[in-house]
Coordinates of C-alpha atoms (C1' of nucleotides) in Angstrom, one line a residue:
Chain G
X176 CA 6.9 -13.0 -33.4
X177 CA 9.4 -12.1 -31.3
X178 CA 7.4 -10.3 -28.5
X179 CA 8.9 -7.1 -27.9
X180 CA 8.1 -6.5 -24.0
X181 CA 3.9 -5.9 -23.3
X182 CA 2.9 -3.0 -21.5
X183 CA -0.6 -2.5 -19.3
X184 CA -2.1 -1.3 -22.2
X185 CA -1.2 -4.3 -24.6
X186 CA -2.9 -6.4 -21.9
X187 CA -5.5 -4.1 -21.6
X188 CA -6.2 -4.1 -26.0
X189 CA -5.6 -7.7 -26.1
X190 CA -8.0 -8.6 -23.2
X191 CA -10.9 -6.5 -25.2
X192 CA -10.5 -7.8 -28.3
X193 CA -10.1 -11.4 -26.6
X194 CA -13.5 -10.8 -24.3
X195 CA -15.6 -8.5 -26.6
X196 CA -14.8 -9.8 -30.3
X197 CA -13.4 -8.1 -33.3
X198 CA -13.3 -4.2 -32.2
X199 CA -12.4 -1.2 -33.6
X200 CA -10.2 1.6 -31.4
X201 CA -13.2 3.3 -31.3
X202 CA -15.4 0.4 -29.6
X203 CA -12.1 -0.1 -27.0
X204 CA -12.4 4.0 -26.1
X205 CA -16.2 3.1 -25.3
X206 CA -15.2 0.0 -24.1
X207 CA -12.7 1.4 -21.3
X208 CA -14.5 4.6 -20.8
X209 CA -17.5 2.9 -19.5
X210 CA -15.4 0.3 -17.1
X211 CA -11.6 0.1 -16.2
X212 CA -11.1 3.5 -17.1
X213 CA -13.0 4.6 -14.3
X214 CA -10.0 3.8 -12.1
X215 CA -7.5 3.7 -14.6
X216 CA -7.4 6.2 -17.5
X217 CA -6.2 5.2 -21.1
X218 CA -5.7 8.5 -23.6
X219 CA -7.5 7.2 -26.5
X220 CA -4.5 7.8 -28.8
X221 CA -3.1 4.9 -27.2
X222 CA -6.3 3.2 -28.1
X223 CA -5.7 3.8 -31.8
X224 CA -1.6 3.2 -31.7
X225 CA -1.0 0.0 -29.5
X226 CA -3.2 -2.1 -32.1
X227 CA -0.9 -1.5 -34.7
X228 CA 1.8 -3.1 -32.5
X229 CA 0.3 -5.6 -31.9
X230 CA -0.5 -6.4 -35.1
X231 CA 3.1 -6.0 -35.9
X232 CA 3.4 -8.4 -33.3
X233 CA 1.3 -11.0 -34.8
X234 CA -0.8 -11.3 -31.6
X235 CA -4.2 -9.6 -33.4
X236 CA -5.2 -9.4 -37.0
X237 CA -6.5 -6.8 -38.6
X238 CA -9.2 -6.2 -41.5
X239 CA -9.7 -2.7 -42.8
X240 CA -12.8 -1.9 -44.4
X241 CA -11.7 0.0 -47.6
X242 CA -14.1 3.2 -48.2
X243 CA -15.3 5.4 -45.6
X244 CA -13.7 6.0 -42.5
X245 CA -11.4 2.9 -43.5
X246 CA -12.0 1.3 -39.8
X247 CA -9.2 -0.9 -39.1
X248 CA -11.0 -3.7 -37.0
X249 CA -8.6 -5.7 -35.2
X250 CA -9.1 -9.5 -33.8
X251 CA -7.3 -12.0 -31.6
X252 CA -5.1 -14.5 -33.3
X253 CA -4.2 -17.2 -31.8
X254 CA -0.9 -16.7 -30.2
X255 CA -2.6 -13.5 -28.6
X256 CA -5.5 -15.6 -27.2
X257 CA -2.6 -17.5 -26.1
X258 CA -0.1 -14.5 -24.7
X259 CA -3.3 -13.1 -22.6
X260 CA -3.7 -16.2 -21.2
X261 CA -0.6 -16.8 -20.2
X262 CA -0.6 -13.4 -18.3
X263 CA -3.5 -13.8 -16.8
X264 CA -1.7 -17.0 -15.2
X265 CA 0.9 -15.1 -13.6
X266 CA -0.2 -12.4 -10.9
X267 CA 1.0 -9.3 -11.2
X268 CA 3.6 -8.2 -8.7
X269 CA 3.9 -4.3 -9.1
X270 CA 1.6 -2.6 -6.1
X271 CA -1.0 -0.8 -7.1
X272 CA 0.0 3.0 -7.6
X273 CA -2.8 5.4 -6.1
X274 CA -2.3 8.7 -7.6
X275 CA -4.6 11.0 -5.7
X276 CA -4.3 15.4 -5.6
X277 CA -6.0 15.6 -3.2
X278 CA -4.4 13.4 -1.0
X279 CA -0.6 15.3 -2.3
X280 CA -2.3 18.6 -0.7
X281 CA -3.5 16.4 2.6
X282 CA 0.1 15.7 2.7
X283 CA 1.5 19.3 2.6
X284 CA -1.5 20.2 5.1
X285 CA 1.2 21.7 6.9
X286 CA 2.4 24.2 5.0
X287 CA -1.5 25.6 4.7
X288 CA -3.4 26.5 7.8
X289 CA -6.0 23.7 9.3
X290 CA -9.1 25.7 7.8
X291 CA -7.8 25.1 4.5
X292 CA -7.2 21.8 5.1
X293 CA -11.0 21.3 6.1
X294 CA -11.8 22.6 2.9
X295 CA -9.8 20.6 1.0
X296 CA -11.7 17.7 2.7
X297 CA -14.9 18.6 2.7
X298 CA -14.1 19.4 -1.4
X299 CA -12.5 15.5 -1.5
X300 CA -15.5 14.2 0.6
X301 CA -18.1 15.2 -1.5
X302 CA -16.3 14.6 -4.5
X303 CA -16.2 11.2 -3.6
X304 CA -20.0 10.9 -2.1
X305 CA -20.9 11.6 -6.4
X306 CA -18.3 9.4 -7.4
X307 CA -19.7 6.8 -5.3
X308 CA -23.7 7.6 -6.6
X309 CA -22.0 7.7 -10.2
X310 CA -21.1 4.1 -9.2
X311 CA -23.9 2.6 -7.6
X312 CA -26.0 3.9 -10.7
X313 CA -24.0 2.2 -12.8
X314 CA -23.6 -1.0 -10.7
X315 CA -27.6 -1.1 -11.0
X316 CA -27.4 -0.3 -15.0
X317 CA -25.0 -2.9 -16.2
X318 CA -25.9 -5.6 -13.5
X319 CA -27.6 -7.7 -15.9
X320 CA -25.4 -7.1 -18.2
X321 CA -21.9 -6.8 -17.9
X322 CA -19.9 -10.0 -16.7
X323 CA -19.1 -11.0 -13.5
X324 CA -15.6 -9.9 -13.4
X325 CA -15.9 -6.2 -14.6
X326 CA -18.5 -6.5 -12.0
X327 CA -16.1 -7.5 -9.0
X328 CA -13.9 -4.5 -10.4
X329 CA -16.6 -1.8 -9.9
X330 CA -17.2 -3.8 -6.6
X331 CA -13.8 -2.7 -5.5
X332 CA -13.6 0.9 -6.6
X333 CA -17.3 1.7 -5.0
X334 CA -15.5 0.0 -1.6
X335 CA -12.4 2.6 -1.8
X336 CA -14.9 5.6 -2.5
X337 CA -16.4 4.4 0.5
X338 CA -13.2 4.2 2.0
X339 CA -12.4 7.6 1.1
X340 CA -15.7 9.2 2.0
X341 CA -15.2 8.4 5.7
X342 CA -11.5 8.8 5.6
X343 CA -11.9 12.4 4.5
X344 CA -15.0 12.9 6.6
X345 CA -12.6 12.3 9.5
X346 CA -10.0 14.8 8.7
X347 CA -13.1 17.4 8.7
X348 CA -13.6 16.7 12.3
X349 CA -10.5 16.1 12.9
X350 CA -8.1 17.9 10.7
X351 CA -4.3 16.5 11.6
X352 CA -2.4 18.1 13.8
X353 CA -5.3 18.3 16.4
X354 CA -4.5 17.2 19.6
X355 CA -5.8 13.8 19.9
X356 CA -9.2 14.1 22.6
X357 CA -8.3 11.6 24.8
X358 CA -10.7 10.0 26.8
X359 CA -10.5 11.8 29.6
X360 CA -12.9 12.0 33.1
X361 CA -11.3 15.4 34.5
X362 CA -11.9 18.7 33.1
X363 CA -9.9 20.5 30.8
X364 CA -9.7 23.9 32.2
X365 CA -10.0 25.9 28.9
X366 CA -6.7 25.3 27.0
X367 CA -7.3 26.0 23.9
X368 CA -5.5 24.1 20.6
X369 CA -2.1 25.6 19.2
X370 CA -1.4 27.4 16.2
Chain T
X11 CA 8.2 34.3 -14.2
X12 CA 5.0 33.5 -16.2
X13 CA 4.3 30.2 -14.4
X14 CA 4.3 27.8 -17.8
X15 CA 1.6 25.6 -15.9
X16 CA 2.8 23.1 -12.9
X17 CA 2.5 19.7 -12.8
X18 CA 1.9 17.2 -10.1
X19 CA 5.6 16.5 -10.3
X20 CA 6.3 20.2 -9.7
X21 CA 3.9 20.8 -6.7
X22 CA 6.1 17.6 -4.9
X23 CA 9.0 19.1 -5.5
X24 CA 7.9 22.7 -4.3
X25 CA 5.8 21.5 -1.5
X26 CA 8.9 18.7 -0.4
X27 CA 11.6 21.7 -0.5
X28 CA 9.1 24.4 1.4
X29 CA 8.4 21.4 4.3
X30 CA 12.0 19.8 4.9
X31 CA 14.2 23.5 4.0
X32 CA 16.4 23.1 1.1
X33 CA 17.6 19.8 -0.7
X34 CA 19.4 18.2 -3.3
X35 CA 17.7 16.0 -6.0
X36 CA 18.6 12.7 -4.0
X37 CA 17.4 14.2 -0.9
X38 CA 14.1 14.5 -2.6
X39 CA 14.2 11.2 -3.5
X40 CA 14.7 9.4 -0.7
X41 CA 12.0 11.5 0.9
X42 CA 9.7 10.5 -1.8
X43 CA 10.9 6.9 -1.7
X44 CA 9.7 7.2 2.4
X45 CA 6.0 8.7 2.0
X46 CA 4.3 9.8 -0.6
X47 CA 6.5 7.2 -3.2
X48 CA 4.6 4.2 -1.8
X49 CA 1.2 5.3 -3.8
X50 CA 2.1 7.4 -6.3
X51 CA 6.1 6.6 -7.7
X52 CA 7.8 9.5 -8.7
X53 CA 11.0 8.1 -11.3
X54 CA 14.3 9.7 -9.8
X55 CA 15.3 11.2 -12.9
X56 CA 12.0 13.1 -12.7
X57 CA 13.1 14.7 -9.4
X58 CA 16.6 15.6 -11.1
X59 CA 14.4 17.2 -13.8
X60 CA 11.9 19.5 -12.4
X61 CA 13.5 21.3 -9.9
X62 CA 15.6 23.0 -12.9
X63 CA 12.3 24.2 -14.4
X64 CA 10.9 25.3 -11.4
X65 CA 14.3 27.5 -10.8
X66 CA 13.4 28.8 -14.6
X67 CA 10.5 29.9 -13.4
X68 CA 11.6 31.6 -10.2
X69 CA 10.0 29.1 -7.8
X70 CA 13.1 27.6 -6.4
X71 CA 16.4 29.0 -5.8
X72 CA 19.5 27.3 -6.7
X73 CA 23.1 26.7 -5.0
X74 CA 25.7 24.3 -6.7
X75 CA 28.8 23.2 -4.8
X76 CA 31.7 24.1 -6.8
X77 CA 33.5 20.8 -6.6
X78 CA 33.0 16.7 -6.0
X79 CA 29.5 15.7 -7.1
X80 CA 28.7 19.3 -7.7
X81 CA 25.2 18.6 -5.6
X82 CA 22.9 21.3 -6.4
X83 CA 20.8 22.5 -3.4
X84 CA 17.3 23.6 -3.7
X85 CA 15.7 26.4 -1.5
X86 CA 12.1 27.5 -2.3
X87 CA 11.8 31.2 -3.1
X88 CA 8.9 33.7 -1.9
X89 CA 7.1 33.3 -5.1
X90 CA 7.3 29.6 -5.0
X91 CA 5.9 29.4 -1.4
X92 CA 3.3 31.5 -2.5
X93 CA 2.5 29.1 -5.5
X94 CA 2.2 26.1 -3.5
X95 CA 0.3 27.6 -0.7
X96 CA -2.1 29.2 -3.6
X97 CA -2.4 25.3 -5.0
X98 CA -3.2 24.1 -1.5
X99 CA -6.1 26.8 -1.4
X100 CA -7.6 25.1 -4.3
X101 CA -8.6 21.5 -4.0
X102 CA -8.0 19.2 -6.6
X103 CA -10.7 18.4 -8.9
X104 CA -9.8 15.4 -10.9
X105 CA -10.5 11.9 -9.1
X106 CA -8.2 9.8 -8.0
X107 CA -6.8 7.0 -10.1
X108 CA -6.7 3.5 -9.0
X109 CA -3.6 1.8 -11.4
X110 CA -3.5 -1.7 -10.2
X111 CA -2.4 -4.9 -12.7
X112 CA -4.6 -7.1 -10.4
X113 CA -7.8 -5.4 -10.9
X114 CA -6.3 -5.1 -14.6
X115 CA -6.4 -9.3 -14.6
X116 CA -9.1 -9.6 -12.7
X117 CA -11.2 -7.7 -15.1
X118 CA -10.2 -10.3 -17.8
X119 CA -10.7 -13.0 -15.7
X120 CA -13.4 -14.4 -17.7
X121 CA -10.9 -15.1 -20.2
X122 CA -9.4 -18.0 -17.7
X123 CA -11.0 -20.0 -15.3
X124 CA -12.2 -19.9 -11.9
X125 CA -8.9 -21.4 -10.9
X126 CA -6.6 -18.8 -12.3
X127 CA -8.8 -16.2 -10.7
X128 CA -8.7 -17.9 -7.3
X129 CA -4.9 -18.0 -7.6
X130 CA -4.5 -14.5 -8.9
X131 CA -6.7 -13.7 -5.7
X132 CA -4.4 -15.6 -3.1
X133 CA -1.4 -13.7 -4.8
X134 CA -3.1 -10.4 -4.2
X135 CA -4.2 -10.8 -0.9
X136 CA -0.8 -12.2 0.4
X137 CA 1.1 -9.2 -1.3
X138 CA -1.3 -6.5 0.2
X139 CA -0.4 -8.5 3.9
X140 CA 2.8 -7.7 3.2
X141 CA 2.1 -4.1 1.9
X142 CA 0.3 -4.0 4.9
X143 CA 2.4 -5.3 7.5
X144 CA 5.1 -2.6 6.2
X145 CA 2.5 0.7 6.4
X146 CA 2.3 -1.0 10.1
X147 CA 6.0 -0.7 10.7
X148 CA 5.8 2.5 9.7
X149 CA 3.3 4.0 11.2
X150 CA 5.0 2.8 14.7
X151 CA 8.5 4.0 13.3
X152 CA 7.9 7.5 12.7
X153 CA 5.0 8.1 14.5
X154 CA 7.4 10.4 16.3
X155 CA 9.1 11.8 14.3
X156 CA 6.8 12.4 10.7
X157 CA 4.3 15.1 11.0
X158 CA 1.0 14.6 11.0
X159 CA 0.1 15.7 7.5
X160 CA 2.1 12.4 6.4
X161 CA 0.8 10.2 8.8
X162 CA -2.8 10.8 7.8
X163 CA -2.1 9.9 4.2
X164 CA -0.3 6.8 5.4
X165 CA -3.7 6.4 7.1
X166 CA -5.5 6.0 4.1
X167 CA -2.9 4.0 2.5
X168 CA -3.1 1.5 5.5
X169 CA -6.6 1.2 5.2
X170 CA -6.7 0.6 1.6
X171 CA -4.6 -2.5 1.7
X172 CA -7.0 -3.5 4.3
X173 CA -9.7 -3.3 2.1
X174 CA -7.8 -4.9 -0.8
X175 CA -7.6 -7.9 1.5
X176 CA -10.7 -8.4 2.7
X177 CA -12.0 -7.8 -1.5
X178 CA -9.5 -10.3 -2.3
X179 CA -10.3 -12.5 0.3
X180 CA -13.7 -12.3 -1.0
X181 CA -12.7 -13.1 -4.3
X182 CA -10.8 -16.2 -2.9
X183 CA -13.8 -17.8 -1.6
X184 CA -16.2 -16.5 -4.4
X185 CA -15.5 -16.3 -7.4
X186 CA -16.9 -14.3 -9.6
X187 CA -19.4 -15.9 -11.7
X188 CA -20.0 -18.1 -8.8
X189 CA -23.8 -18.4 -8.0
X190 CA -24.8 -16.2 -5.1
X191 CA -25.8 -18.3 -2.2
X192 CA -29.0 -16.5 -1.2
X193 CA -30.4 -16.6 2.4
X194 CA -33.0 -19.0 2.7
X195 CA -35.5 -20.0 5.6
X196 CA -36.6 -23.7 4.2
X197 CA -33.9 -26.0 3.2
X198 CA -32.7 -27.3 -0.1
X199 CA -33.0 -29.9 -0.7
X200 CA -29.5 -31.3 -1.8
X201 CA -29.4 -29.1 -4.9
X202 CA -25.7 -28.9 -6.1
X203 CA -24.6 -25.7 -7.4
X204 CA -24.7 -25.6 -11.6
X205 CA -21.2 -25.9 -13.4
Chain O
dG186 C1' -32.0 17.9 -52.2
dA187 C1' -28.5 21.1 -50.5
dA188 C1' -26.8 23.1 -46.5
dA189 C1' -26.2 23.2 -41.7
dT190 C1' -25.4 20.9 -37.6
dG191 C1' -23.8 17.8 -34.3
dA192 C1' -22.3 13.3 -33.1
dT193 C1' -19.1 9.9 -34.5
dA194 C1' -14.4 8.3 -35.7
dG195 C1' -9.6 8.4 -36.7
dT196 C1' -4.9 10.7 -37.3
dC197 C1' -1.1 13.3 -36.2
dT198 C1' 2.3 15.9 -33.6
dG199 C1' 5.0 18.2 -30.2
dT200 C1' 6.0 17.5 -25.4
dT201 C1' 6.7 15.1 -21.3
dT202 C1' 7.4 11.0 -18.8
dC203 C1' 9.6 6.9 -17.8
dG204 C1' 12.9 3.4 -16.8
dG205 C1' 17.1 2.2 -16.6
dA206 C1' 21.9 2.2 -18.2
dC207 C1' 25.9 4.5 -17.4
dG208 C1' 29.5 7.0 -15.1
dG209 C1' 31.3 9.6 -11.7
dT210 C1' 32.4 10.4 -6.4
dC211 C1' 33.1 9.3 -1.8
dC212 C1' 34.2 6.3 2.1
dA213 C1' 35.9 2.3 4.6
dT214 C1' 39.0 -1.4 4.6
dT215 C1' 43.1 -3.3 3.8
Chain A
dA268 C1' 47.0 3.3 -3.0
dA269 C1' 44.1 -0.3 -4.5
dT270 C1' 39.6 -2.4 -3.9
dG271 C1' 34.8 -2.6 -3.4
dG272 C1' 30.6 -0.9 -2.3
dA273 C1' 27.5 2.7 -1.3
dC274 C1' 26.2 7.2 -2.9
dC275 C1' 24.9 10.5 -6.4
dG276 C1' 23.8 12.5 -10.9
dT277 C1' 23.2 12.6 -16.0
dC278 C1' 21.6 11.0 -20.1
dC279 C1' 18.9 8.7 -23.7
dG280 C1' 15.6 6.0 -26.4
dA281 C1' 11.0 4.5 -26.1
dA282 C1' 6.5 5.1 -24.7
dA283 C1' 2.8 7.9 -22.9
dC284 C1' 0.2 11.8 -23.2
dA285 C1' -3.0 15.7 -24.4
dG286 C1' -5.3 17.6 -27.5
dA287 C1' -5.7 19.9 -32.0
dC288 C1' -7.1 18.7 -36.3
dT289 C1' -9.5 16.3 -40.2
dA290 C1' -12.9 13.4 -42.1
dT291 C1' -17.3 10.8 -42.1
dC292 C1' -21.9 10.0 -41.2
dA293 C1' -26.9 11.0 -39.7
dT294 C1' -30.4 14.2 -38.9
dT295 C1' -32.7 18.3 -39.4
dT296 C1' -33.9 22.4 -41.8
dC297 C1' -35.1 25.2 -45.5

DNA sequence: GAAATGATAGTCTGTTTCGGACGGTCCATT
DNA sequence: AATGGACCGTCCGAAACAGACTATCATTTC
């Protein structure tokens, strides 16, 4: 019972099992796949290990049907009822962490020339633009369905692919390392940009 | 020299030593700690790690002071300026991940009440003011001196805590699960919201 | 009703990552 | 030259990770 420090992921197991009812891995892969693991990806052999910990752990029980695929189908005791809770009690303090590849190459834009970098954005931009459709069908799908919470989630990730729509739409017209157009009256006589 | 594929880890390194000339591990890490760190944490004994591969593979060069701390200084070689600008030519496809233990909590907030979920809100929103307040500082700090490559992903980054306050403000004064207080023309008459 | 097929479900393993403990080195002060 | 604190680097156990692999089940085909 001694609880041997809980990662994201234990969270993450033990607030499926809490919300959703005795699941197998398999139902958590599904489970994540079609919400939090949008933004945040779990390899499914996590899926299938941290149960057993936390069975070990005596925060969920396990039954294992015994022919067949000899599902292990794990369920929230008590004290993991009780350890979610608890967490969910005290806010997380660690910042959030975006990890973005296209945004490392933004950020070595100047060791390419700008046309590449308008690539890169246009590539990023309309990446986004399907993430975002991907997004709103969904939000229409599961509106109905899915809770209010998971709801608010998808909420916030179709605001940031907003977000990075225009924010990469920007560098396309105005790749860094432009010279800012100032609002000027007088007219520029024909200097062109540098590089 | 057959490039045993490059991570994410090795791209920072490369692209860090082409941009600033050559550096030592700690060098990298403070440069990391002071840009690109603040989304996307790179562990310093990571940055101690991959240059050595990347000299393996011919991408960096190497020159270790023979006594004291026995620094070793990193230069980037021809092929390893050719690797990195060959990356940059390709945008990245995967999407970007959003890890944040918030959004983790919030998703579970059904498991709590509408209290909790407030608080957990409030704590949010105050720690991306902060988060804010220091991209701010920043920005006017090395406005000068950074070039403009970084700048424009600090950009993004500033711009994202602004929209994780206003969604946790939102949050803050609905909750989710709340009834949604439709427009209406003719008046209600003094029907109290359920729960 | 056996074989083939494809979707479903779970296990396993070799690497890599990660966090942090630990131990040196250097410098300023006394 | 001793002390203390900042600077710098290595190392290690634990966890994460990707993905190959195996097994089960449902459906179709002959």
């Amino acid at each position: 019972m001694s609880t041997p420090k809980l990662t994201p992921t234990s969270y993450l197991v033990l607030g499926l099992v809490a919300q959703h009812g005795p699941a197998t891995s398999y139902d958590l892969k599904q489970l994540v796949q079609s919400s939090i693991g949008y933004f945040w990806p779990f390899p499914h052999s996590q899926l299938y290990a941290e149960p057993s910990r936390l069975v070990e752990a005596g925060l969920l029980g396990e039954v294992q049907e015994p022919g067949g695929r000899r599902r292990r189908r794990f369920s929230i005791t008590a004290a993991g009822r009780s350890e979610i809770r608890s967490w969910l009690g005290q806010p997380a303090r660690q910042p959030s962490e975006i990890r973005d590849l296209g945004l490392l190459q933004l950020f070595f834009g100047a060791l390419s020339d700008s046309s590449t970098v308008v690539e890169l954005a246009r590539a990023q931009r309309d990446a986004h633009l399907e993430r975002r459709a991907g997004y709103e069908a969904l939000k229409e799908d599961v509106a109905q369905v899915a809770d209010a919470h998971a709801l608010a989630t998808l909420e916030l990730g179709l605001r940031f692919e907003k977000l990075a729509i225009r924010f990469w739409e920007g560098i396309v017209s105005k790749p860094p390392g432009t010279p800012t157009p100032k609002k000027r009256r007088g007219r520029d006589p024909g200097r062109l940009p540098p590089r």
